[in-house]
Amino acid sequence: MQIYLPIAEMSLDIFMLLALGTGVGFLSGMFGVGGGFLLTPLLILIGVPPAVAVATQANQVVASSVSGVLGHWRRDNVDFKMGFVLLIGGFVGSTVGVLLFGLLKRLGQIDLVIGLLYVILLGLIGTLMMIESLGSILRRRHHIVAARKLHQHIWLHGLPFKVRFRKSRLYISAILPVAVGFFVGIMSALMGVGGAFILVPAMIYILGMPTMVVVGTSLFQIIFVAANVTLLQSVQNQTVDVVLALVLTVGGVIGAQIGSRVVQKLPAEQIRVLLAALVLIVGVVLAWELVATPKNIYSITLVGSSS
């Protein structure tokens, strides 16, 4: 059964979209990831224009982040002061990112830029996840316990405008979280992802935040940054397809519930290896799409008509 997507200006099988949303939701519930870095390239592969895929994906990020942050708030695992400082950079970065998105769209380069960013991102994430997962499996087989390093202050923490974050037990320069939020905001606008896969490691290894408050604080920041991206994309670039977002969200909610139950029955290391392999496969397919000769080398577009 075909459903028309008004902003994407195309028709797709609604059951295929539901299956796609359910599959990515299943992976999200199973692997504990947002799924945006997989859903956007998969939408591109089935023919959705990259600009629409990126802007529409931000809607799902808002919904999933709100649900997640409420749970962490109840467990008192959210550093709101740090979250607001991250938001300063996030709002500026996402605004700049949407403006850059619009500029690239007008120049006709947005599809290429999105494709290249995803190839680099998926290749990097997949490789690092595979190395870490295989290392964990080898250490487990040989009964090797990996030593945990305590965070040490680096020279960046000595920058001016130092602020005390009591919840995170930090006294560092506010410039650092603002800069981190700015970068994640740009990535959210250009790639349609929440940015947790960038933000969480940065909060742990650069800012030095305790792991217990990192996830909840990152979700708090992502809610407002993703909402800002969605609003600006819809107003300035008209690339948010509400129909597509609704169908994918329904599938994602169902899949996440199934994935969260299945994950309890599988070994964690093997799950991460499977996810890493999936990420690498999607990255390779996208890379091939960028360099392969298109089926239709030439296309004719009606620009206007003469009277």
CSV table of N, CA, C and O in Angstrom, one decimal, residues 1 12 54 59-60 65 73 76 81 100 124 140 162 169 176-177 195 222 227 236 267 277-278 280 294 301:
chain,number,residue,atom,x,y,z
A,1,MET,N,0.8,-1.2,0.0
A,1,MET,CA,0.0,0.0,0.0
A,1,MET,C,0.9,1.2,0.0
A,1,MET,O,1.7,1.4,0.9
A,12,LEU,N,5.8,5.9,-1.2
A,12,LEU,CA,6.5,4.7,-0.7
A,12,LEU,C,5.6,3.7,-0.1
A,12,LEU,O,4.5,4.2,0.4
A,54,VAL,N,17.3,13.8,6.6
A,54,VAL,CA,18.0,14.5,7.7
A,54,VAL,C,17.1,15.3,8.6
A,54,VAL,O,17.0,15.2,9.8
A,59,ASN,N,12.8,14.8,14.3
A,59,ASN,CA,11.5,14.7,15.1
A,59,ASN,C,11.6,13.5,16.0
A,59,ASN,O,11.1,13.6,17.2
A,60,GLN,N,12.1,12.4,15.5
A,60,GLN,CA,12.1,11.2,16.4
A,60,GLN,C,13.1,11.3,17.5
A,60,GLN,O,12.9,10.8,18.6
A,65,SER,N,14.3,11.3,23.2
A,65,SER,CA,15.1,12.0,24.2
A,65,SER,C,14.2,12.4,25.4
A,65,SER,O,14.7,12.3,26.6
A,73,TRP,N,15.9,11.6,35.2
A,73,TRP,CA,15.6,12.7,36.1
A,73,TRP,C,15.1,12.0,37.4
A,73,TRP,O,15.4,12.5,38.5
A,76,ASP,N,17.8,11.0,39.5
A,76,ASP,CA,18.7,12.1,39.9
A,76,ASP,C,20.0,12.0,39.2
A,76,ASP,O,21.1,12.2,39.8
A,81,LYS,N,22.6,22.2,35.3
A,81,LYS,CA,23.5,23.3,35.1
A,81,LYS,C,24.4,23.1,33.9
A,81,LYS,O,24.6,23.9,33.0
A,100,LEU,N,23.9,26.7,7.3
A,100,LEU,CA,24.8,26.0,6.4
A,100,LEU,C,24.1,25.0,5.5
A,100,LEU,O,24.4,24.8,4.3
A,124,LEU,N,34.0,5.3,10.7
A,124,LEU,CA,34.7,5.6,12.0
A,124,LEU,C,34.1,4.9,13.2
A,124,LEU,O,34.7,4.1,13.9
A,140,ARG,N,37.8,-11.3,27.7
A,140,ARG,CA,36.9,-12.2,28.5
A,140,ARG,C,37.4,-13.6,28.4
A,140,ARG,O,37.4,-14.4,29.4
A,162,LYS,N,35.8,30.0,34.4
A,162,LYS,CA,35.6,28.7,35.1
A,162,LYS,C,34.3,28.7,35.9
A,162,LYS,O,34.0,29.7,36.5
A,169,ARG,N,30.7,17.3,39.9
A,169,ARG,CA,31.9,17.4,40.7
A,169,ARG,C,33.1,18.0,39.9
A,169,ARG,O,34.2,17.4,39.9
A,176,LEU,N,34.6,25.0,27.4
A,176,LEU,CA,34.6,23.6,26.9
A,176,LEU,C,33.2,23.1,26.6
A,176,LEU,O,33.0,22.6,25.5
A,177,PRO,N,32.3,23.1,27.6
A,177,PRO,CA,31.0,22.6,27.2
A,177,PRO,C,30.3,23.4,26.2
A,177,PRO,O,29.5,22.8,25.4
A,195,GLY,N,23.3,13.2,18.2
A,195,GLY,CA,24.7,13.5,18.5
A,195,GLY,C,25.2,12.9,19.7
A,195,GLY,O,26.3,13.2,20.2
A,222,ILE,N,20.0,17.3,24.1
A,222,ILE,CA,19.6,16.9,22.8
A,222,ILE,C,18.1,17.2,22.5
A,222,ILE,O,17.8,17.6,21.4
A,227,ALA,N,14.8,19.9,18.8
A,227,ALA,CA,13.6,20.7,18.6
A,227,ALA,C,13.9,21.9,17.8
A,227,ALA,O,13.2,22.3,16.9
A,236,GLN,N,12.8,27.4,7.5
A,236,GLN,CA,13.7,27.9,6.6
A,236,GLN,C,13.9,27.1,5.3
A,236,GLN,O,14.0,27.6,4.2
A,267,PRO,N,24.5,-12.1,24.8
A,267,PRO,CA,25.7,-11.6,25.3
A,267,PRO,C,26.0,-10.2,24.8
A,267,PRO,O,25.9,-9.9,23.6
A,277,ALA,N,29.1,-4.5,12.7
A,277,ALA,CA,29.1,-5.0,11.4
A,277,ALA,C,28.0,-4.4,10.6
A,277,ALA,O,28.2,-4.0,9.4
A,278,LEU,N,26.8,-4.1,11.2
A,278,LEU,CA,25.7,-3.5,10.5
A,278,LEU,C,26.1,-2.1,10.1
A,278,LEU,O,25.8,-1.6,9.0
A,280,LEU,N,29.1,-0.8,9.6
A,280,LEU,CA,30.1,-0.9,8.5
A,280,LEU,C,29.4,-1.2,7.2
A,280,LEU,O,29.8,-0.6,6.1
A,294,PRO,N,25.4,6.3,-11.9
A,294,PRO,CA,23.9,6.2,-11.8
A,294,PRO,C,23.2,5.6,-12.9
A,294,PRO,O,23.8,5.6,-14.1
A,301,THR,N,15.0,18.5,-15.9
A,301,THR,CA,14.1,19.2,-14.9
A,301,THR,C,13.4,20.4,-15.6
A,301,THR,O,14.1,21.2,-16.2
